[in-house]
Structures are given as C-alpha cells and as structure tokens.
Coordinates of C-alpha atoms in Angstrom, one line a residue:
X1 CA -0.8 16.1 5.0
X2 CA 2.2 14.7 6.7
X3 CA 1.7 11.5 5.0
X4 CA 0.8 12.7 1.9
X5 CA 4.2 14.9 2.2
X6 CA 6.2 11.9 3.3
X7 CA 5.0 9.9 0.4
X8 CA 5.8 12.2 -2.4
X9 CA 9.5 12.4 -0.9
X10 CA 9.8 8.9 -1.4
X11 CA 8.3 9.1 -4.9
X12 CA 10.8 11.6 -5.8
X13 CA 13.9 9.0 -4.6
X14 CA 12.5 6.0 -6.1
X15 CA 12.3 8.1 -9.4
X16 CA 15.8 9.7 -9.4
X17 CA 16.8 5.8 -9.1
X18 CA 15.2 5.1 -12.1
X19 CA 16.3 7.4 -14.1
X20 CA 19.3 4.9 -14.7
X21 CA 17.6 2.0 -14.7
X22 CA 18.9 0.5 -18.3
X23 CA 16.3 -0.1 -21.6
X24 CA 14.1 -3.2 -21.0
X25 CA 15.5 -5.9 -23.7
X26 CA 12.2 -7.3 -25.7
X27 CA 11.9 -11.1 -25.2
X28 CA 12.1 -12.9 -27.9
X29 CA 12.3 -16.2 -26.9
X30 CA 9.5 -18.7 -25.3
X31 CA 8.1 -18.7 -22.8
X32 CA 8.5 -15.0 -21.7
X33 CA 7.1 -12.6 -19.1
X34 CA 6.0 -9.5 -18.9
X35 CA 4.4 -6.9 -16.5
X36 CA 4.8 -6.4 -13.0
X37 CA 4.4 -9.1 -10.3
X38 CA 1.0 -8.6 -9.2
X39 CA -0.1 -9.0 -13.0
X40 CA 2.6 -11.4 -14.8
X41 CA 1.7 -12.6 -18.6
X42 CA 3.4 -15.7 -19.2
X43 CA 3.6 -16.2 -23.0
X44 CA 3.9 -19.9 -24.5
X45 CA 4.6 -20.4 -28.2
X46 CA 0.5 -21.7 -28.3
X47 CA -0.6 -19.7 -25.0
X48 CA -0.5 -16.9 -22.9
X49 CA -1.4 -17.6 -18.8
X50 CA -2.2 -14.5 -16.9
X51 CA -0.3 -14.8 -13.2
X52 CA -1.7 -12.2 -10.8
X53 CA -1.3 -12.1 -7.1
X54 CA -4.4 -12.2 -5.1
X55 CA -5.8 -9.4 -2.8
X56 CA -8.8 -9.3 -0.8
X57 CA -10.9 -8.3 -4.4
X58 CA -10.7 -12.1 -5.3
X59 CA -12.2 -13.2 -2.5
X60 CA -15.5 -13.9 -3.3
X61 CA -17.6 -17.4 -2.4
X62 CA -16.9 -19.2 -6.2
X63 CA -13.1 -18.1 -6.7
X64 CA -12.1 -19.2 -3.2
X65 CA -13.8 -21.8 -3.1
X66 CA -12.2 -22.8 -6.3
X67 CA -8.6 -21.9 -5.0
X68 CA -9.5 -24.9 -2.1
X69 CA -10.6 -27.4 -4.7
X70 CA -7.6 -27.2 -7.1
X71 CA -5.7 -27.5 -4.2
X72 CA -7.5 -30.6 -2.8
X73 CA -7.6 -32.1 -6.0
X74 CA -4.2 -31.6 -7.2
X75 CA -2.8 -33.4 -4.3
X76 CA -5.3 -35.9 -3.6
X77 CA -4.8 -37.1 -7.8
X78 CA -1.3 -38.4 -6.9
X79 CA -2.0 -39.6 -3.4
X80 CA -0.4 -36.9 -1.5
X81 CA -2.2 -34.9 1.4
X82 CA -2.3 -31.8 1.0
X83 CA -5.5 -29.2 2.1
X84 CA -6.3 -25.2 1.9
X85 CA -9.3 -24.8 3.4
X86 CA -11.5 -20.7 3.2
X87 CA -10.1 -19.2 6.2
X88 CA -7.0 -20.4 5.0
X89 CA -7.4 -18.7 1.3
X90 CA -8.9 -15.6 2.3
X91 CA -5.7 -15.0 4.8
X92 CA -3.2 -15.7 1.7
X93 CA -5.6 -13.2 -0.7
X94 CA -5.4 -10.5 1.9
X95 CA -1.3 -11.0 2.3
X96 CA -1.6 -9.1 -1.7
X97 CA -3.1 -6.2 -0.4
X98 CA 0.3 -4.9 0.9
X99 CA 1.4 -4.3 -2.4
X100 CA 5.7 -4.4 -3.3
X101 CA 5.2 -4.2 0.8
X102 CA 4.1 -8.5 0.9
X103 CA 6.1 -11.2 2.4
X104 CA 4.0 -14.3 1.4
X105 CA 1.4 -13.9 -1.7
X106 CA -0.6 -16.0 -3.6
X107 CA -0.4 -16.4 -7.2
X108 CA -3.0 -17.2 -9.5
X109 CA -2.8 -19.0 -12.4
X110 CA -5.8 -17.7 -15.5
X111 CA -6.3 -19.5 -18.7
X112 CA -8.9 -16.7 -20.1
X113 CA -11.3 -16.3 -17.2
X114 CA -10.7 -19.5 -15.9
X115 CA -9.2 -20.4 -12.6
X116 CA -6.6 -22.6 -13.4
X117 CA -4.2 -23.3 -10.4
X118 CA -2.2 -21.7 -7.5
X119 CA 1.6 -21.3 -6.1
X120 CA 2.7 -19.6 -2.7
X121 CA 6.0 -17.2 -3.1
X122 CA 7.5 -15.6 0.1
X123 CA 10.5 -13.6 0.6
X124 CA 11.4 -15.0 4.0
X125 CA 9.4 -17.5 5.0
X126 CA 11.8 -17.7 8.4
X127 CA 13.7 -21.7 7.6
X128 CA 15.8 -20.2 4.2
X129 CA 19.4 -18.1 4.8
X130 CA 19.2 -14.4 4.3
X131 CA 18.4 -13.5 1.0
X132 CA 16.9 -16.8 -0.3
X133 CA 13.4 -16.6 -1.3
X134 CA 10.9 -18.8 -1.2
X135 CA 7.8 -20.7 -3.3
X136 CA 5.7 -23.9 -2.9
X137 CA 1.8 -24.8 -2.7
X138 CA 2.0 -25.1 -6.6
X139 CA -1.3 -26.6 -8.0
X140 CA -2.9 -27.1 -11.0
X141 CA -6.4 -27.9 -11.4
X142 CA -6.1 -32.0 -12.6
X143 CA -7.9 -30.7 -16.1
X144 CA -5.6 -28.3 -17.1
X145 CA -2.4 -30.6 -16.1
X146 CA 0.2 -30.9 -18.6
X147 CA -0.8 -27.1 -19.9
X148 CA 2.1 -25.1 -18.9
X149 CA 0.2 -23.7 -16.0
X150 CA 2.7 -24.9 -13.5
X151 CA 5.3 -23.4 -15.6
X152 CA 3.9 -20.0 -15.6
X153 CA 3.1 -20.3 -12.1
X154 CA 6.8 -21.2 -11.6
X155 CA 8.1 -18.9 -13.4
X156 CA 5.5 -16.0 -12.1
X157 CA 6.9 -16.7 -8.3
X158 CA 10.5 -16.6 -9.5
X159 CA 10.3 -13.8 -11.4
X160 CA 9.0 -11.7 -8.2
X161 CA 11.2 -13.2 -5.9
X162 CA 14.4 -12.0 -8.4
X163 CA 12.9 -8.5 -7.5
X164 CA 15.1 -8.9 -3.7
X165 CA 16.0 -12.2 -3.8
X166 CA 19.7 -14.1 -5.0
X167 CA 18.2 -17.5 -4.3
X168 CA 15.0 -19.6 -3.7
X169 CA 14.2 -22.9 -2.1
X170 CA 11.4 -25.7 -2.8
X171 CA 10.9 -28.6 -0.8
X172 CA 9.3 -31.6 -1.6
X173 CA 8.5 -35.3 -0.8
X174 CA 10.4 -37.9 -2.4
X175 CA 10.1 -41.5 -2.8
X176 CA 12.5 -43.9 -4.1
X177 CA 11.5 -45.3 -6.5
X178 CA 7.7 -44.2 -7.0
X179 CA 7.4 -42.9 -10.5
X180 CA 5.5 -39.7 -9.2
X181 CA 8.5 -38.6 -7.1
X182 CA 10.6 -39.7 -10.1
X183 CA 9.1 -37.3 -12.7
X184 CA 8.7 -34.7 -10.1
X185 CA 12.5 -35.0 -9.4
X186 CA 13.3 -35.0 -13.2
X187 CA 11.1 -31.6 -13.8
X188 CA 12.4 -29.8 -10.4
X189 CA 16.3 -30.8 -10.1
X190 CA 16.2 -31.1 -14.1
X191 CA 14.6 -28.6 -15.6
X192 CA 13.9 -26.3 -13.0
X193 CA 17.7 -26.0 -11.7
X194 CA 17.5 -26.9 -8.5
X195 CA 20.4 -28.9 -6.5
X196 CA 19.7 -31.2 -3.2
X197 CA 21.4 -33.4 -1.7
X198 CA 22.6 -36.7 -3.3
X199 CA 22.5 -39.6 -0.6
X200 CA 22.5 -43.4 -1.5
X201 CA 18.3 -44.6 -1.3
X202 CA 16.9 -48.2 -0.8
X203 CA 13.8 -48.0 -2.9
X204 CA 10.5 -47.4 -1.0
X205 CA 12.2 -45.1 0.7
X206 CA 10.5 -41.3 1.6
X207 CA 12.8 -38.3 2.9
X208 CA 12.1 -35.0 2.6
X209 CA 14.4 -32.7 -0.3
X210 CA 15.4 -29.9 0.3
X211 CA 17.0 -28.0 -2.7
X212 CA 18.0 -24.4 -3.7
X213 CA 19.2 -22.5 -6.7
X214 CA 21.2 -19.0 -7.6
X215 CA 19.1 -16.8 -9.6
X216 CA 21.2 -15.2 -11.7
X217 CA 22.8 -12.0 -12.0
X218 CA 20.9 -10.5 -14.7
X219 CA 17.7 -11.6 -13.6
X220 CA 18.2 -10.1 -10.0
X221 CA 19.4 -6.8 -11.8
X222 CA 16.2 -7.0 -13.6
X223 CA 14.1 -7.7 -11.1
X224 CA 15.9 -4.8 -9.0
X225 CA 14.6 -2.3 -11.3
X226 CA 11.4 -4.1 -11.8
X227 CA 11.1 -3.7 -8.2
X228 CA 11.7 0.0 -7.8
X229 CA 9.2 0.5 -11.2
X230 CA 6.6 -1.5 -8.7
X231 CA 7.1 0.2 -5.8
X232 CA 6.6 3.8 -8.0
X233 CA 2.8 2.8 -8.9
X234 CA 2.7 1.8 -5.4
X235 CA 3.7 4.9 -4.0
X236 CA 1.0 6.9 -6.8
X237 CA -1.7 5.2 -6.3
X238 CA -1.6 6.1 -2.6
X239 CA -1.2 9.4 -3.2
X240 CA -4.0 10.0 -5.2
X241 CA -6.2 8.0 -2.6
X242 CA -4.9 10.5 -0.3
X243 CA -5.8 13.3 -1.9
X244 CA -9.8 12.8 -2.2
X245 CA -9.3 12.8 2.1
X246 CA -8.0 16.1 1.6
X247 CA -10.3 18.0 -0.4
X248 CA -13.5 16.6 1.7
X249 CA -11.3 17.7 4.9
X250 CA -10.9 21.3 2.9
X251 CA -14.2 21.2 2.6
X252 CA -15.5 20.6 6.1
X253 CA -12.5 22.9 7.4
X254 CA -13.8 25.8 5.0
X255 CA -17.7 25.2 5.9
X256 CA -16.9 25.1 9.7
X257 CA -15.2 28.5 9.0
X258 CA -17.8 30.5 7.4
X259 CA -20.7 29.2 10.0
X260 CA -17.8 30.2 12.6
X261 CA -17.9 34.3 10.7
X262 CA -21.9 34.2 10.0
X263 CA -22.2 32.4 6.9
X264 CA -24.7 29.6 6.6
X265 CA -24.8 26.5 3.8
X266 CA -28.3 26.6 1.7
X267 CA -28.1 23.9 -1.1
X268 CA -24.1 23.2 -0.9
X269 CA -23.6 27.0 -1.7
X270 CA -22.1 29.2 1.6
X271 CA -24.2 31.9 1.9
X272 CA -24.0 34.9 3.9
X273 CA -27.0 35.8 6.9
X274 CA -29.2 38.4 6.3

C-alpha cells in the first residue's frame, strides 16, 4: 500500500508537469520517427523500420543468437573484430527492463518481423562529459546494409538520448586512406553532423576518433516532454501491476478474519459454522 501511494503521488506530479506540454507537431518530412523510446517507428518515403528497446521478454534462443550473429557478421565483413556472446546479449537485453530508469539499453531494428540490426545507447557511460550521452555497437546484417537500417537505429538512439542529454558522443577506428574508414568518416562527420579532432595523418596511420555533436534545443525540449510521457506510462503500469497483489492480500486477510471469528471456507465462499 505504501509503494502504491508513493507511485500514485509521483504520477500526479508527472501529470501536473505534462499539463504545460506543447502540442506534438506532425512530422511531414522523411525520415521521421514516432512513438515512445522503447517502441519507435522510423518512417522513410519507401519503408518503415521498427526499432524497439530490448528487454528480458526478448531473451529467446533464436533472437539472442541472431543478435550475436549480426554483430559478428557486420564487423567481420569490413575486416573488424567485434563479438557479442550470448551472456553479453542477455545482459544488454535485461537492462531494458528498468524502463525509463535504464541507463544503457540495446535497440533492435526490425523490418516486418525480421531482426536486421542493433545499436546501444547510454545516458551516462562514464567516459563522456556530464550531460553527454553515447551510442555505439551499431551493426546491420550484411543482407540488409544500404537499406536505411543504420539510419533508423541512429535516429532511435539519438531520439532516446534527447530525453535527457544535451550532446552525443561516438568513437570509431579510422585508418587514413582506407576506403571503409573514408566512407565511415563521411557518414559520421558529414551526414550525421559529428565533429572530431583534425590532425594530419600519414597514409595507413590508424587512430581512434572521438566525436561529439550537440542535440538541438528543440529536440531536447521535445525529448523532455516525451520522457515525462514515458515515465507516466511506466508509473501507470507499475500501479496496475500492484493492484492484483493488493486484491490477493485483501482476500487472504478476509479469509483469515473469517476463520478467526468462527467462519469456514467452502468452495471459496465463507459459511458460518454450525
């Protein structure tokens, strides 16, 4: 009862804050994203990609194995070494159970019912400045690369980070003159708008690039209210989950009381003993 009362008080506070929320603008340009952070639908002119946050509900043999395979295959295709074993995949999925309270989560991208990619996002990884979130582990199944899956994952991850963070950081390995590194840098530091240090490099020289970008104020404001809505939904779910428990406890108390006053239970209905 005490926990329920505390949750209801918090819910009332959140609902008061939401009264001042501006109307959500209708997105007309592509790509655009709709829905909460844990179930984001990214729309393009020719397709829709569903990006959800993994939870323990996704811990099933085929899906966990698919996550491990996608990461392995995506990085191996470009000559990079990155592995996620089953224990790591399960651990990352379980982190999503905390809902809005989760720090690091694993985003899963689906085309229809097919898992095609994944990425992680973290509010506070421990190695970024305060207020700077992070995304990484971006991996798309080789059969679905160049199909806008990576873009959908980045949009979903940065959209989640915008609910708390003011900036985003990424890191990647870059080799001067390498075709793959050149394309990656053009995408990260060109199309996606990240900025990193600019030091002259010799051909073949490899460095670890750390890049950041600011989240626009408008996106932070929209993210702030979206987070309040997500907390509201989470609190309502938690309160609803407590109600059956309270009902069960109430029934047990009534039955115990009936037995104490000389009543017995028959077929679930209390009857007075003769």
